[in-house]
Amino acid sequence: MYAISAECFAALRGSHQREMVCEIYDAFGPLLASTYGSPRIELDKSDGEVRVERSSVHSRSFTAKLYDADGTLAPNREQGLVDPLRIPQVRLYMDIIWETGRERIPVGVFTLDKNSLEGLGSGSTMSVGGNSRGSTLVSFNSWLKPYNMAGGTTWDQGIIAALQDRSYP
């Protein structure tokens, strides 16, 4: 959970609008595209979701439809911005907008691992999806040896120690 201001909380109970914000980053950090940047990406507001499932290997996943207005997103010979070989990261935010203000709330960071292109070049549409970056790291990394918890360790300390003992790339 992220802390929100008292004004935003009041707006959530009253009249407000919501707007999804999407940013695509290279695996190594630089911003590649944003709904408010250059190159600009456009989200289909009616076709997308963030799904939370407790029983799934990946606790959170997302799907969205992006419009590629200038042809820079789609993978091509020059390697487009959402080419899976770049391992792009998608950061999603929810903007809460009310009469006197606006607040951006982080929804999550996802590894983009699914995309399908409809059309070629500028004006094409891409359906994209991915899983929570955190759950991907945890689910695909295993212990190299059995982990033994020290006697007298509390549950919270034991979980932290066990996760820190894991093999991460």
XYZ file of C-alpha atoms in Angstrom, residues 23-169:
147
model
C 5.850 4.057 -18.740
C 8.120 1.612 -20.559
C 11.738 1.315 -19.387
C 14.690 -0.619 -20.735
C 15.809 -3.419 -18.387
C 18.847 -1.268 -17.576
C 16.880 1.811 -16.578
C 16.349 4.513 -19.211
C 12.780 5.579 -20.010
C 11.818 4.428 -23.509
C 8.244 5.714 -23.850
C 5.428 7.127 -21.755
C 1.796 8.181 -22.012
C 3.086 11.684 -21.159
C 6.479 11.614 -22.876
C 8.314 11.362 -26.115
C 8.083 8.935 -27.783
C 4.461 8.971 -26.711
C 2.416 5.831 -26.301
C -1.349 5.725 -26.115
C -3.285 3.231 -24.012
C -6.647 1.861 -25.070
C -8.641 2.878 -21.991
C -11.295 0.220 -22.575
C -9.022 -2.804 -23.081
C -6.652 -3.647 -20.240
C -6.447 -4.864 -16.688
C -4.226 -5.549 -13.712
C -5.096 -8.896 -12.175
C -4.218 -9.949 -8.614
C -4.355 -13.677 -7.892
C -3.218 -15.175 -4.624
C -3.126 -18.757 -5.931
C -1.065 -18.007 -9.056
C 2.720 -18.339 -9.399
C 2.722 -14.663 -10.376
C 0.697 -12.689 -7.869
C 0.012 -9.804 -10.271
C -0.213 -9.599 -14.037
C -1.337 -6.998 -16.541
C -2.618 -6.760 -20.090
C -3.025 -3.617 -22.172
C -3.437 -2.439 -25.733
C -0.981 0.214 -26.960
C -1.274 2.378 -30.065
C 1.979 2.869 -31.946
C 1.327 6.248 -33.574
C 4.810 6.719 -35.050
C 6.007 3.110 -35.524
C 8.706 3.175 -32.809
C 7.229 0.612 -30.392
C 6.878 -2.474 -32.578
C 9.815 -4.879 -32.925
C 11.437 -4.641 -36.351
C 14.869 -5.040 -37.913
C 16.104 -1.957 -36.050
C 14.717 -3.366 -32.758
C 11.581 -1.571 -31.572
C 11.063 -0.270 -28.071
C 9.001 -3.220 -26.842
C 11.163 -5.939 -28.386
C 11.185 -8.803 -25.818
C 14.960 -9.135 -26.268
C 15.355 -5.755 -24.536
C 13.482 -7.132 -21.491
C 11.365 -3.994 -21.126
C 9.848 -3.084 -17.761
C 6.371 -1.520 -17.644
C 5.512 0.810 -14.771
C 1.823 1.454 -14.271
C 0.339 4.291 -12.243
C -3.195 5.439 -11.513
C -3.771 9.188 -11.563
C -6.619 10.280 -9.331
C -7.959 13.603 -10.614
C -10.364 15.826 -8.708
C -11.480 19.425 -9.044
C -8.561 20.972 -7.139
C -5.774 18.455 -7.625
C -4.206 15.315 -9.009
C -2.230 12.513 -7.369
C -0.280 9.642 -8.952
C -0.427 6.268 -7.209
C 1.965 3.442 -8.242
C 0.173 0.264 -9.361
C 3.216 -1.904 -10.066
C 6.281 -2.748 -12.123
C 5.865 -5.562 -14.632
C 8.252 -7.423 -16.928
C 6.857 -7.262 -20.459
C 6.841 -10.819 -21.758
C 3.855 -11.010 -24.104
C 3.159 -8.922 -27.166
C 1.319 -9.323 -30.407
C 1.282 -6.819 -33.231
C -1.783 -5.887 -35.254
C -0.681 -4.029 -38.380
C 2.766 -2.721 -39.322
C 4.496 0.621 -38.914
C 2.808 3.772 -37.717
C -0.779 3.396 -36.625
C -0.362 -0.227 -35.541
C -1.750 -1.659 -32.324
C 0.081 -3.924 -29.891
C -1.490 -6.154 -27.272
C 1.021 -6.477 -24.441
C 1.146 -8.258 -21.116
C 3.449 -9.268 -18.345
C 3.897 -10.343 -14.769
C 4.929 -8.529 -11.638
C 8.690 -8.053 -11.619
C 8.948 -9.086 -7.959
C 6.977 -12.301 -8.310
C 8.939 -13.201 -11.454
C 12.245 -12.895 -9.579
C 11.031 -14.950 -6.627
C 9.276 -17.684 -8.631
C 12.172 -18.422 -11.005
C 14.968 -18.501 -8.421
C 15.552 -21.509 -6.252
C 17.816 -22.310 -3.351
C 21.162 -23.855 -4.247
C 21.198 -25.905 -1.041
C 18.666 -26.730 1.696
C 17.996 -23.753 3.927
C 17.976 -24.354 7.683
C 16.399 -21.755 9.924
C 18.162 -21.083 13.218
C 16.295 -22.034 16.384
C 14.459 -19.191 18.130
C 14.063 -17.174 14.897
C 10.767 -15.291 14.624
C 8.619 -15.863 11.537
C 9.259 -12.435 10.044
C 13.022 -12.707 10.588
C 13.012 -16.243 9.162
C 11.176 -15.228 5.980
C 13.525 -12.289 5.398
C 16.594 -14.474 5.984
C 15.261 -17.219 3.681
C 14.578 -14.755 0.851
C 18.011 -13.149 1.289
C 19.594 -16.618 1.030
C 18.019 -17.235 -2.383
C 20.009 -17.268 -5.596
C 19.248 -14.108 -7.610
C 20.723 -13.345 -11.019
